Short mmCIF file of N, CA and C in Angstrom, two decimals:
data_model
loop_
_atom_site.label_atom_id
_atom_site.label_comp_id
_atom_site.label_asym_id
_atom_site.label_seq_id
_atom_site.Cartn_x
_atom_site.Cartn_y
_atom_site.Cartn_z
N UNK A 1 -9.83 7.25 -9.58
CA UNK A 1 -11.05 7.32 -8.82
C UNK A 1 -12.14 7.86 -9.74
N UNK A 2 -13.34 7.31 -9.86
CA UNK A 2 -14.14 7.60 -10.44
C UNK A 2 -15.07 8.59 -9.97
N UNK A 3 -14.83 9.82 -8.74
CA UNK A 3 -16.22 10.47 -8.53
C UNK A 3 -15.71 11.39 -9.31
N UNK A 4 -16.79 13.02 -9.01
CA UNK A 4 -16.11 13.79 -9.70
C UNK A 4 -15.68 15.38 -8.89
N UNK A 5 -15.33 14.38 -7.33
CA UNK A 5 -14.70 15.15 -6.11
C UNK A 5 -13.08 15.30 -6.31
N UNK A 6 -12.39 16.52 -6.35
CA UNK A 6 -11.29 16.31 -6.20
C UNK A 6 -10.30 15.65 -4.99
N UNK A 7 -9.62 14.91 -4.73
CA UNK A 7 -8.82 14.65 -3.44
C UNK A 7 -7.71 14.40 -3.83
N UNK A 8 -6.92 15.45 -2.60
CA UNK A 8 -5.84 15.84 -2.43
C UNK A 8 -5.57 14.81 -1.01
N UNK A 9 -4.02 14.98 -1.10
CA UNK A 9 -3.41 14.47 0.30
C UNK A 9 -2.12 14.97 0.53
N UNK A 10 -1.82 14.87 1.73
CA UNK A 10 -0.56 15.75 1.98
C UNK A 10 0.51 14.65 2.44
N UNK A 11 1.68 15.14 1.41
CA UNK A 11 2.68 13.91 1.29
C UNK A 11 3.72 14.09 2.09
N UNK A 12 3.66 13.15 3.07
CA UNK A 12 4.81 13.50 3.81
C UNK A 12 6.04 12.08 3.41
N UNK A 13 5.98 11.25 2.80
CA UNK A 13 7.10 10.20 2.40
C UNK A 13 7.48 9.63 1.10
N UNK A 14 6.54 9.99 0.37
CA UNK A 14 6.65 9.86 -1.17
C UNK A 14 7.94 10.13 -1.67
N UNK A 15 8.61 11.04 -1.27
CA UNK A 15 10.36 11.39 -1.83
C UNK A 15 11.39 10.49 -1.26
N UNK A 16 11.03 10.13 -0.03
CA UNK A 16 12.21 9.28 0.65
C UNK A 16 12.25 7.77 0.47
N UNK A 17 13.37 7.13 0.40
CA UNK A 17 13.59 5.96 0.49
C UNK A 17 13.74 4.96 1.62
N UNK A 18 12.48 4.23 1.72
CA UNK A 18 12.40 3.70 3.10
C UNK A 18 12.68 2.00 2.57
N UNK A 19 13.90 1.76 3.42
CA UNK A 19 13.58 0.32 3.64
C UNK A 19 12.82 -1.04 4.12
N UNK A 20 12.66 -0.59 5.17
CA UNK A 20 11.87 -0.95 6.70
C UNK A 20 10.96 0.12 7.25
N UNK A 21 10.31 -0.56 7.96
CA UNK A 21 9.33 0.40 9.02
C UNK A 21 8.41 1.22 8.44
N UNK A 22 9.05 1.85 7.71
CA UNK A 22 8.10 3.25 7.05
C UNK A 22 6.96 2.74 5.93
N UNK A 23 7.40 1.35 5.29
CA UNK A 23 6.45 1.12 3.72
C UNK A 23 5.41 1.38 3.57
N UNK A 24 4.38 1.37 4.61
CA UNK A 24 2.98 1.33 4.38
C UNK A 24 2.55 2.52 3.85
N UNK A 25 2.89 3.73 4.73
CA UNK A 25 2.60 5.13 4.45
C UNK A 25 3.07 5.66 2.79
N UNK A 26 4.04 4.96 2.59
CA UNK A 26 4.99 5.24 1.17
C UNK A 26 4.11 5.08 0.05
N UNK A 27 3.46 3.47 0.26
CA UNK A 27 2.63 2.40 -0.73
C UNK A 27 1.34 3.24 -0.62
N UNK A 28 0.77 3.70 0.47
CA UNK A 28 -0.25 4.50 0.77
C UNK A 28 -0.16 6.01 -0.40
N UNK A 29 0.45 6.64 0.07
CA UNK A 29 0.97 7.76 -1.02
C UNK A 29 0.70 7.26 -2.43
N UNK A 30 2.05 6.20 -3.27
CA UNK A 30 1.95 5.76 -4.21
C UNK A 30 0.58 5.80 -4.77
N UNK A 31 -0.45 4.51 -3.80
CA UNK A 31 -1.83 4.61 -4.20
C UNK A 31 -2.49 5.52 -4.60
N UNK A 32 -2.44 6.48 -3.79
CA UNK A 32 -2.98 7.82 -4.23
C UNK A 32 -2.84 8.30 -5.54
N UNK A 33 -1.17 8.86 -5.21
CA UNK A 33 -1.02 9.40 -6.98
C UNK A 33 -1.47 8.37 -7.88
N UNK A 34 -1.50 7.03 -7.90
CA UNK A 34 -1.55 6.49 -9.26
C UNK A 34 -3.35 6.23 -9.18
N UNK A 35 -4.16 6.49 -8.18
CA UNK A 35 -5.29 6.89 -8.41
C UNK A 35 -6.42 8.42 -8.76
N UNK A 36 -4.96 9.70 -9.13
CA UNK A 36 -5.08 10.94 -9.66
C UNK A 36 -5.21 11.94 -8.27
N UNK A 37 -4.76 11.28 -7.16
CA UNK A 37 -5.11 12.24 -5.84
C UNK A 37 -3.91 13.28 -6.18
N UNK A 38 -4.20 14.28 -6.02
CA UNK A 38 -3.38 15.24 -6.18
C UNK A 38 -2.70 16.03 -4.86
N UNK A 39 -1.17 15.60 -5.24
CA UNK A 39 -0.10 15.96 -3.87
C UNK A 39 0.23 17.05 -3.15
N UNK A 40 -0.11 17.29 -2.39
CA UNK A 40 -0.10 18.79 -1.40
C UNK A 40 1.60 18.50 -1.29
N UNK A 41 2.77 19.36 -1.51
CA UNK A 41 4.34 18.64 -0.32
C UNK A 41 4.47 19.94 -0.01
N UNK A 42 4.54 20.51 0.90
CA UNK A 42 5.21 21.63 1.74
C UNK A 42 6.62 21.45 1.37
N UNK A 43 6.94 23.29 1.33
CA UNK A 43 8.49 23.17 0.84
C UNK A 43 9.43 22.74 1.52
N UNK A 44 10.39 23.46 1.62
CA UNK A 44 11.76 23.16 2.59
C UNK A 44 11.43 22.19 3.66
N UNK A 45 11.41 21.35 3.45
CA UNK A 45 10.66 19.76 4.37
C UNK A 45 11.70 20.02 5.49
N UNK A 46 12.73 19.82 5.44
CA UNK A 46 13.69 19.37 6.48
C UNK A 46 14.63 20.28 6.79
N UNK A 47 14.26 21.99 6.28
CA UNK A 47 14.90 23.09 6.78
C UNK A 47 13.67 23.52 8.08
N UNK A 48 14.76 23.71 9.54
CA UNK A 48 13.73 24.33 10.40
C UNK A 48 14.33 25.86 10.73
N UNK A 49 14.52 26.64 9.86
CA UNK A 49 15.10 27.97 9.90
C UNK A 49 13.65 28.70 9.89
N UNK A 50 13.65 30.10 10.31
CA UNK A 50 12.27 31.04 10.29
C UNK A 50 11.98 31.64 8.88
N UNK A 51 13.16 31.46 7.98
CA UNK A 51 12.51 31.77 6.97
C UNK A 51 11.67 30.57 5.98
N UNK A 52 12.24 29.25 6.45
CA UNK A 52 11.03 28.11 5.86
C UNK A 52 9.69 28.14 6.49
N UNK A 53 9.71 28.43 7.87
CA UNK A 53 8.41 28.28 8.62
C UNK A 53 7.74 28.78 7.74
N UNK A 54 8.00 30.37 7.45
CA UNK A 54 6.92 30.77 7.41
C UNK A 54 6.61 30.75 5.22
N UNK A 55 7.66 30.62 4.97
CA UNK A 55 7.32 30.05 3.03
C UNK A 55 6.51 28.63 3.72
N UNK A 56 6.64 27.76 4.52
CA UNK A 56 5.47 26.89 4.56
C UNK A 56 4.34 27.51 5.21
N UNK A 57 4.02 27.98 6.10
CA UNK A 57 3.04 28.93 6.29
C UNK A 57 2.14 30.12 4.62
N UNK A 58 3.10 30.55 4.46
CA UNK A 58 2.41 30.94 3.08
C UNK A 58 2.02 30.25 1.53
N UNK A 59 2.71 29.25 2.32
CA UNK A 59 2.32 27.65 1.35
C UNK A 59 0.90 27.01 1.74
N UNK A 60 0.70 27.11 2.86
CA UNK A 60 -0.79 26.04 3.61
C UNK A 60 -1.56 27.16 2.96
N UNK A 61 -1.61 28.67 3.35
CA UNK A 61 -2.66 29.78 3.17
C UNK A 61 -2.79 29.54 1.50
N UNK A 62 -1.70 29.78 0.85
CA UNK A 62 -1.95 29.79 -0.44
C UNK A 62 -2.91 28.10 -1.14
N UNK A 63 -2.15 27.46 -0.49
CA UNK A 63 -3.48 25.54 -0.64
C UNK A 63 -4.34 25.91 -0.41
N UNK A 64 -4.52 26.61 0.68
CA UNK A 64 -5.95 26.38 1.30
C UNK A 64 -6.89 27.13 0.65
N UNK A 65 -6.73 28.78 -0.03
CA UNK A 65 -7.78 28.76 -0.53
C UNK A 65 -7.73 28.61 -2.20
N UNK A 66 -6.52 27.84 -2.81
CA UNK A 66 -6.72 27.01 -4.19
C UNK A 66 -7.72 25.86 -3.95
N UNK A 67 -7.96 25.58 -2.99
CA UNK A 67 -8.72 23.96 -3.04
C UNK A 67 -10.43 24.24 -3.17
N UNK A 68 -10.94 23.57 -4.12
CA UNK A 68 -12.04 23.84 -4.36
C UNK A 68 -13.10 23.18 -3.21
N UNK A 69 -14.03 23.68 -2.91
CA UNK A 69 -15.16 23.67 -1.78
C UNK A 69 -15.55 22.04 -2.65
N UNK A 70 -15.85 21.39 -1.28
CA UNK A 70 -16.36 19.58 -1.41
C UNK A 70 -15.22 18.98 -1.85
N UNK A 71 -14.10 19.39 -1.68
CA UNK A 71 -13.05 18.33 -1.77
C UNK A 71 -12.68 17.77 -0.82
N UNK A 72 -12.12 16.54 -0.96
CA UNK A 72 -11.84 15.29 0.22
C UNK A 72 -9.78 15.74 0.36
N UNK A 73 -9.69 15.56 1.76
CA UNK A 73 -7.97 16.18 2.18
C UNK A 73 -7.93 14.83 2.75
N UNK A 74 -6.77 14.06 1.91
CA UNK A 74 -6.62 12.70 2.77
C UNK A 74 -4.98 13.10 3.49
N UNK A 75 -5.23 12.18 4.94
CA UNK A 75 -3.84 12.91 5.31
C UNK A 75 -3.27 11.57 6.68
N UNK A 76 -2.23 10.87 6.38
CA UNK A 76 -2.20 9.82 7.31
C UNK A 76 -1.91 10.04 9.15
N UNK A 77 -3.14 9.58 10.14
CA UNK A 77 -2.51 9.90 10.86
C UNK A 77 -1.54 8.27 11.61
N UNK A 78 -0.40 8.78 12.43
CA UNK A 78 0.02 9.71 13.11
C UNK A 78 0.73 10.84 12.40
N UNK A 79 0.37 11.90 12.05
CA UNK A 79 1.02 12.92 11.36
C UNK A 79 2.49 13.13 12.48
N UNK A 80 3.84 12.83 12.17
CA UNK A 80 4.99 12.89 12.45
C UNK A 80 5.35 14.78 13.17
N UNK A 81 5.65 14.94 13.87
CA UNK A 81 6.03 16.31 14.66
C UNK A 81 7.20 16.72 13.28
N UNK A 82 7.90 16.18 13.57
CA UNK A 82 9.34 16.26 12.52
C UNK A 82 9.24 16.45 11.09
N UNK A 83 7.79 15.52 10.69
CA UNK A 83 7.64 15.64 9.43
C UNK A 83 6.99 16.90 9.05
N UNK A 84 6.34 17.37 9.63
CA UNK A 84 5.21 18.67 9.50
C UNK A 84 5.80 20.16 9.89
N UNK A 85 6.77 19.92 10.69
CA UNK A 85 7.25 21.38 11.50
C UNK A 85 5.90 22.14 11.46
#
């Protein structure tokens, strides 16, 4: 991307291997990184124990104020319940 805004997006399928159904969001992702968007992934994706909640909780706080003011947050919706905890 040629501006000189940073954008980030938050990856929720980039790691998994989808056959069916899922591609678009995947190819979507892909696009991104190979256009320099830089990948937000929350940790323990698919642990729902209280001690991941909240290392992802101190994961969003800690993004949120690394991200520099006028940056673009691309983020696909329907954002997944399951995928986000």
């Amino acid at each position: 991307m040629t501006t000189s805004v940073r954008i980030y997006f938050i990856s929720e399928h980039s790691n998994e291997f989808i056959s069916h159904g899922g591609i678009g969001p995947v190819d979507i992702e892909k696009m991104l990184i190979k256009n320099s968007a830089i990948k937000i992934a929350f940790p323990h994706h698919f642990n729902f124990s209280l001690r991941a909640k909240f290392t992802r909780l101190y994961y969003l706080i800690q993004t949120f104020f690394s991200i520099q003011s006028g940056s673009i947050i691309v983020f696909q919706h329907p954002l997944y319940a399951r995928m986000n905890k």
